[in-house]
mmCIF file with all atom_site columns, C-alpha atoms in Angstrom:
data_model
loop_
_atom_site.group_PDB
_atom_site.id
_atom_site.type_symbol
_atom_site.label_atom_id
_atom_site.label_alt_id
_atom_site.label_comp_id
_atom_site.label_asym_id
_atom_site.label_entity_id
_atom_site.label_seq_id
_atom_site.pdbx_PDB_ins_code
_atom_site.Cartn_x
_atom_site.Cartn_y
_atom_site.Cartn_z
_atom_site.occupancy
_atom_site.B_iso_or_equiv
_atom_site.pdbx_formal_charge
_atom_site.auth_seq_id
_atom_site.auth_comp_id
_atom_site.auth_asym_id
_atom_site.auth_atom_id
_atom_site.pdbx_PDB_model_num
ATOM 1   C CA . MET A 1 1   ? 0.000   0.000  0.000  1.00 93.00 ? 407 MET A CA 1
ATOM 2   C CA . GLN A 1 2   ? 1.022   3.589  -0.517 1.00 97.00 ? 408 GLN A CA 1
ATOM 3   C CA . LEU A 1 3   ? 1.369   6.000  2.413  1.00 97.00 ? 409 LEU A CA 1
ATOM 4   C CA . ARG A 1 4   ? -1.986  7.612  1.598  1.00 97.00 ? 410 ARG A CA 1
ATOM 5   C CA . ASP A 1 5   ? -3.631  4.158  1.864  1.00 97.00 ? 411 ASP A CA 1
ATOM 6   C CA . TRP A 1 6   ? -2.045  3.532  5.277  1.00 97.00 ? 412 TRP A CA 1
ATOM 7   C CA . ILE A 1 7   ? -3.181  6.990  6.436  1.00 96.00 ? 413 ILE A CA 1
ATOM 8   C CA . LYS A 1 8   ? -6.751  6.241  5.293  1.00 96.00 ? 414 LYS A CA 1
ATOM 9   C CA . LYS A 1 9   ? -6.621  2.949  7.197  1.00 95.00 ? 415 LYS A CA 1
ATOM 10  C CA . TYR A 1 10  ? -5.364  4.779  10.300 1.00 93.00 ? 416 TYR A CA 1
ATOM 11  C CA . ALA A 1 11  ? -8.130  7.393  10.058 1.00 93.00 ? 417 ALA A CA 1
ATOM 12  C CA . LYS A 1 12  ? -10.779 4.698  9.667  1.00 93.00 ? 418 LYS A CA 1
ATOM 13  C CA . GLU A 1 13  ? -9.571  2.589  12.606 1.00 88.00 ? 419 GLU A CA 1
ATOM 14  C CA . ALA A 1 14  ? -8.299  5.244  15.045 1.00 86.00 ? 420 ALA A CA 1
ATOM 15  C CA . GLU A 1 15  ? -8.810  8.958  14.417 1.00 86.00 ? 421 GLU A CA 1
ATOM 16  C CA . PRO A 1 16  ? -8.152  11.611 11.761 1.00 90.00 ? 422 PRO A CA 1
ATOM 17  C CA . PHE A 1 17  ? -4.453  11.703 10.932 1.00 92.00 ? 423 PHE A CA 1
ATOM 18  C CA . ASN A 1 18  ? -2.551  14.819 11.936 1.00 90.00 ? 424 ASN A CA 1
ATOM 19  C CA . LEU A 1 19  ? 1.246   14.929 11.979 1.00 93.00 ? 425 LEU A CA 1
ATOM 20  C CA . ALA A 1 20  ? 2.111   16.735 15.219 1.00 88.00 ? 426 ALA A CA 1
ATOM 21  C CA . ASP A 1 21  ? 4.765   19.455 15.277 1.00 91.00 ? 427 ASP A CA 1
ATOM 22  C CA . GLY A 1 22  ? 8.288   18.100 15.337 1.00 94.00 ? 428 GLY A CA 1
ATOM 23  C CA . PHE A 1 23  ? 7.312   14.580 14.245 1.00 95.00 ? 429 PHE A CA 1
ATOM 24  C CA . LYS A 1 24  ? 8.538   12.808 11.105 1.00 96.00 ? 430 LYS A CA 1
ATOM 25  C CA . ILE A 1 25  ? 7.070   9.827  9.269  1.00 96.00 ? 431 ILE A CA 1
ATOM 26  C CA . HIS A 1 26  ? 8.942   6.570  8.787  1.00 95.00 ? 432 HIS A CA 1
ATOM 27  C CA . PHE A 1 27  ? 7.071   4.627  6.089  1.00 96.00 ? 433 PHE A CA 1
ATOM 28  C CA . GLU A 1 28  ? 7.531   1.162  4.636  1.00 96.00 ? 434 GLU A CA 1
ATOM 29  C CA . GLN A 1 29  ? 5.113   0.104  1.907  1.00 96.00 ? 435 GLN A CA 1
ATOM 30  C CA . ASP A 1 30  ? 4.591   -3.454 3.142  1.00 96.00 ? 436 ASP A CA 1
ATOM 31  C CA . LYS A 1 31  ? 4.662   -2.647 6.890  1.00 96.00 ? 437 LYS A CA 1
ATOM 32  C CA . GLY A 1 32  ? 2.964   0.736  7.423  1.00 96.00 ? 438 GLY A CA 1
ATOM 33  C CA . PHE A 1 33  ? 4.187   3.856  9.178  1.00 97.00 ? 439 PHE A CA 1
ATOM 34  C CA . ILE A 1 34  ? 5.178   5.390  12.475 1.00 94.00 ? 440 ILE A CA 1
ATOM 35  C CA . CYS A 1 35  ? 5.367   9.069  13.386 1.00 95.00 ? 441 CYS A CA 1
ATOM 36  C CA . TYR A 1 36  ? 8.376   9.802  15.569 1.00 95.00 ? 442 TYR A CA 1
ATOM 37  C CA . ARG A 1 37  ? 10.577  12.500 17.029 1.00 96.00 ? 443 ARG A CA 1
ATOM 38  C CA . VAL A 1 38  ? 13.608  12.731 19.272 1.00 95.00 ? 444 VAL A CA 1
ATOM 39  C CA . LYS A 1 39  ? 13.106  14.962 22.295 1.00 93.00 ? 445 LYS A CA 1
ATOM 40  C CA . ASP A 1 40  ? 15.978  15.218 24.765 1.00 91.00 ? 446 ASP A CA 1
ATOM 41  C CA . ASP A 1 41  ? 17.171  11.602 25.012 1.00 92.00 ? 447 ASP A CA 1
ATOM 42  C CA . ILE A 1 42  ? 13.736  10.107 24.311 1.00 94.00 ? 448 ILE A CA 1
ATOM 43  C CA . PHE A 1 43  ? 12.670  8.512  21.026 1.00 94.00 ? 449 PHE A CA 1
ATOM 44  C CA . GLU A 1 44  ? 8.908   9.172  20.922 1.00 94.00 ? 450 GLU A CA 1
ATOM 45  C CA . ILE A 1 45  ? 6.378   7.446  18.689 1.00 93.00 ? 451 ILE A CA 1
ATOM 46  C CA . ASP A 1 46  ? 2.944   8.959  18.223 1.00 89.00 ? 452 ASP A CA 1
ATOM 47  C CA . HIS A 1 47  ? 0.693   7.697  15.402 1.00 89.00 ? 453 HIS A CA 1
ATOM 48  C CA . THR A 1 48  ? 1.319   4.186  14.100 1.00 91.00 ? 454 THR A CA 1
ATOM 49  C CA . CYS A 1 49  ? -0.451  2.097  11.490 1.00 93.00 ? 455 CYS A CA 1
ATOM 50  C CA . THR A 1 50  ? 0.930   -1.353 10.795 1.00 92.00 ? 456 THR A CA 1
ATOM 51  C CA . THR A 1 51  ? 0.103   -4.990 10.375 1.00 90.00 ? 457 THR A CA 1
ATOM 52  C CA . ASP A 1 52  ? 3.363   -5.950 12.104 1.00 91.00 ? 458 ASP A CA 1
ATOM 53  C CA . ILE A 1 53  ? 3.799   -4.157 15.445 1.00 85.00 ? 459 ILE A CA 1
ATOM 54  C CA . ARG A 1 54  ? 6.719   -6.397 16.432 1.00 85.00 ? 460 ARG A CA 1
ATOM 55  C CA . TYR A 1 55  ? 8.643   -5.339 13.321 1.00 91.00 ? 461 TYR A CA 1
ATOM 56  C CA . PHE A 1 56  ? 8.221   -1.641 14.158 1.00 88.00 ? 462 PHE A CA 1
ATOM 57  C CA . ARG A 1 57  ? 9.042   -2.311 17.807 1.00 86.00 ? 463 ARG A CA 1
ATOM 58  C CA . ASP A 1 58  ? 12.352  -3.910 16.831 1.00 88.00 ? 464 ASP A CA 1
ATOM 59  C CA . MET A 1 59  ? 13.098  -1.240 14.205 1.00 89.00 ? 465 MET A CA 1
ATOM 60  C CA . SER A 1 60  ? 12.323  1.458  16.791 1.00 90.00 ? 466 SER A CA 1
ATOM 61  C CA . PHE A 1 61  ? 14.669  -0.226 19.283 1.00 88.00 ? 467 PHE A CA 1
ATOM 62  C CA . ARG A 1 62  ? 17.471  0.013  16.719 1.00 89.00 ? 468 ARG A CA 1
ATOM 63  C CA . LEU A 1 63  ? 16.716  3.661  15.884 1.00 90.00 ? 469 LEU A CA 1
ATOM 64  C CA . THR A 1 64  ? 16.548  4.560  19.567 1.00 91.00 ? 470 THR A CA 1
ATOM 65  C CA . LYS A 1 65  ? 20.011  3.141  20.167 1.00 90.00 ? 471 LYS A CA 1
ATOM 66  C CA . GLU A 1 66  ? 21.494  4.552  16.928 1.00 91.00 ? 472 GLU A CA 1
ATOM 67  C CA . LEU A 1 67  ? 20.285  8.040  17.845 1.00 90.00 ? 473 LEU A CA 1
ATOM 68  C CA . GLY A 1 68  ? 21.768  7.760  21.341 1.00 91.00 ? 474 GLY A CA 1
ATOM 69  C CA . CYS A 1 69  ? 18.433  7.894  23.132 1.00 93.00 ? 475 CYS A CA 1
ATOM 70  C CA . HIS A 1 70  ? 17.936  6.230  26.511 1.00 91.00 ? 476 HIS A CA 1
ATOM 71  C CA . THR A 1 71  ? 14.173  5.753  26.363 1.00 92.00 ? 477 THR A CA 1
ATOM 72  C CA . LEU A 1 72  ? 11.675  4.666  23.727 1.00 93.00 ? 478 LEU A CA 1
ATOM 73  C CA . ARG A 1 73  ? 8.203   6.068  24.421 1.00 94.00 ? 479 ARG A CA 1
ATOM 74  C CA . VAL A 1 74  ? 5.021   5.084  22.585 1.00 92.00 ? 480 VAL A CA 1
ATOM 75  C CA . MET A 1 75  ? 1.564   6.642  22.863 1.00 89.00 ? 481 MET A CA 1
ATOM 76  C CA . THR A 1 76  ? -1.479  4.603  21.840 1.00 86.00 ? 482 THR A CA 1
ATOM 77  C CA . MET A 1 77  ? -5.228  4.419  22.289 1.00 85.00 ? 483 MET A CA 1
ATOM 78  C CA . ARG A 1 78  ? -5.127  0.622  22.035 1.00 80.00 ? 484 ARG A CA 1
ATOM 79  C CA . ASN A 1 79  ? -5.907  -1.848 24.800 1.00 83.00 ? 485 ASN A CA 1
ATOM 80  C CA . PRO A 1 80  ? -3.038  -1.542 27.294 1.00 85.00 ? 486 PRO A CA 1
ATOM 81  C CA . ALA A 1 81  ? -3.100  -5.189 28.423 1.00 86.00 ? 487 ALA A CA 1
ATOM 82  C CA . SER A 1 82  ? -2.840  -6.427 24.838 1.00 83.00 ? 488 SER A CA 1
ATOM 83  C CA . TYR A 1 83  ? -0.140  -3.900 24.007 1.00 80.00 ? 489 TYR A CA 1
ATOM 84  C CA . VAL A 1 84  ? 1.982   -4.966 26.984 1.00 82.00 ? 490 VAL A CA 1
ATOM 85  C CA . ARG A 1 85  ? 1.522   -8.643 26.112 1.00 82.00 ? 491 ARG A CA 1
ATOM 86  C CA . VAL A 1 86  ? 2.523   -8.168 22.461 1.00 78.00 ? 492 VAL A CA 1
ATOM 87  C CA . THR A 1 87  ? 5.351   -5.657 22.901 1.00 79.00 ? 493 THR A CA 1
ATOM 88  C CA . LYS A 1 88  ? 6.748   -6.541 26.361 1.00 80.00 ? 494 LYS A CA 1
ATOM 89  C CA . THR A 1 89  ? 6.793   -2.933 27.536 1.00 84.00 ? 495 THR A CA 1
ATOM 90  C CA . HIS A 1 90  ? 6.051   -0.902 30.678 1.00 86.00 ? 496 HIS A CA 1
ATOM 91  C CA . LEU A 1 91  ? 2.933   1.214  31.116 1.00 91.00 ? 497 LEU A CA 1
ATOM 92  C CA . ASN A 1 92  ? 3.671   4.729  32.381 1.00 92.00 ? 498 ASN A CA 1
ATOM 93  C CA . LEU A 1 93  ? 0.428   5.801  34.069 1.00 92.00 ? 499 LEU A CA 1
ATOM 94  C CA . LYS A 1 94  ? 1.825   9.185  35.100 1.00 95.00 ? 500 LYS A CA 1
ATOM 95  C CA . LEU A 1 95  ? 2.216   10.205 31.451 1.00 94.00 ? 501 LEU A CA 1
ATOM 96  C CA . SER A 1 96  ? -0.983  8.524  30.228 1.00 95.00 ? 502 SER A CA 1
ATOM 97  C CA . GLY A 1 97  ? -4.066  10.662 29.927 1.00 94.00 ? 503 GLY A CA 1
ATOM 98  C CA . ILE A 1 98  ? -6.306  12.782 27.767 1.00 92.00 ? 504 ILE A CA 1
ATOM 99  C CA . ARG A 1 99  ? -4.512  14.599 24.937 1.00 84.00 ? 505 ARG A CA 1
ATOM 100 C CA . PRO A 1 100 ? -5.512  17.922 23.346 1.00 79.00 ? 506 PRO A CA 1
ATOM 101 C CA . ASN A 1 101 ? -7.694  16.013 20.849 1.00 78.00 ? 507 ASN A CA 1
ATOM 102 C CA . GLY A 1 102 ? -9.868  14.856 23.767 1.00 85.00 ? 508 GLY A CA 1
ATOM 103 C CA . LYS A 1 103 ? -8.838  11.194 23.532 1.00 85.00 ? 509 LYS A CA 1
ATOM 104 C CA . TRP A 1 104 ? -7.151  9.039  26.164 1.00 90.00 ? 510 TRP A CA 1
ATOM 105 C CA . TYR A 1 105 ? -3.681  7.785  25.264 1.00 90.00 ? 511 TYR A CA 1
ATOM 106 C CA . TRP A 1 106 ? -1.714  5.154  27.124 1.00 92.00 ? 512 TRP A CA 1
ATOM 107 C CA . VAL A 1 107 ? 2.013   5.793  27.330 1.00 93.00 ? 513 VAL A CA 1
ATOM 108 C CA . PHE A 1 108 ? 4.471   2.895  27.276 1.00 92.00 ? 514 PHE A CA 1
ATOM 109 C CA . GLU A 1 109 ? 8.230   2.964  27.698 1.00 91.00 ? 515 GLU A CA 1
ATOM 110 C CA . TRP A 1 110 ? 11.314  0.830  27.237 1.00 83.00 ? 516 TRP A CA 1
ATOM 111 C CA . TYR A 1 111 ? 14.661  1.801  28.726 1.00 81.00 ? 517 TYR A CA 1
ATOM 112 C CA . ALA A 1 112 ? 18.144  1.493  27.192 1.00 68.00 ? 518 ALA A CA 1
ATOM 113 C CA . GLU A 1 113 ? 19.073  -1.737 28.961 1.00 69.00 ? 519 GLU A CA 1
ATOM 114 C CA . GLU A 1 114 ? 15.970  -3.448 27.505 1.00 69.00 ? 520 GLU A CA 1
ATOM 115 C CA . LEU A 1 115 ? 16.554  -2.488 23.890 1.00 64.00 ? 521 LEU A CA 1
ATOM 116 C CA . ILE A 1 116 ? 17.903  -4.949 21.334 1.00 54.00 ? 522 ILE A CA 1
ATOM 117 C CA . LYS A 1 117 ? 21.694  -4.983 21.230 1.00 49.00 ? 523 LYS A CA 1
#
């Protein structure tokens, strides 16, 4: 699929797509996309649309380390129990909450020692 097709899929299944300030898109035709930014020493992922979350998790681990970040942070509206089970991450309740768009986002984090070597 083309990026526009993945964005349509995202909008249909989650919410209207809006690339937040400071975020970039990493897109792979057969896998989907993630929106990411580096802030301080944190690699942050916002919107994601994929059929292979484990692939993007592993790719994000590599990018986090390559960019010298110490934390990988993901925000999602998805079921937190399922997300933890599939991705083996930690829920950060202090950062989770309602965003400016009025929707609740769960925030998950991995730390440097947990990332793929």
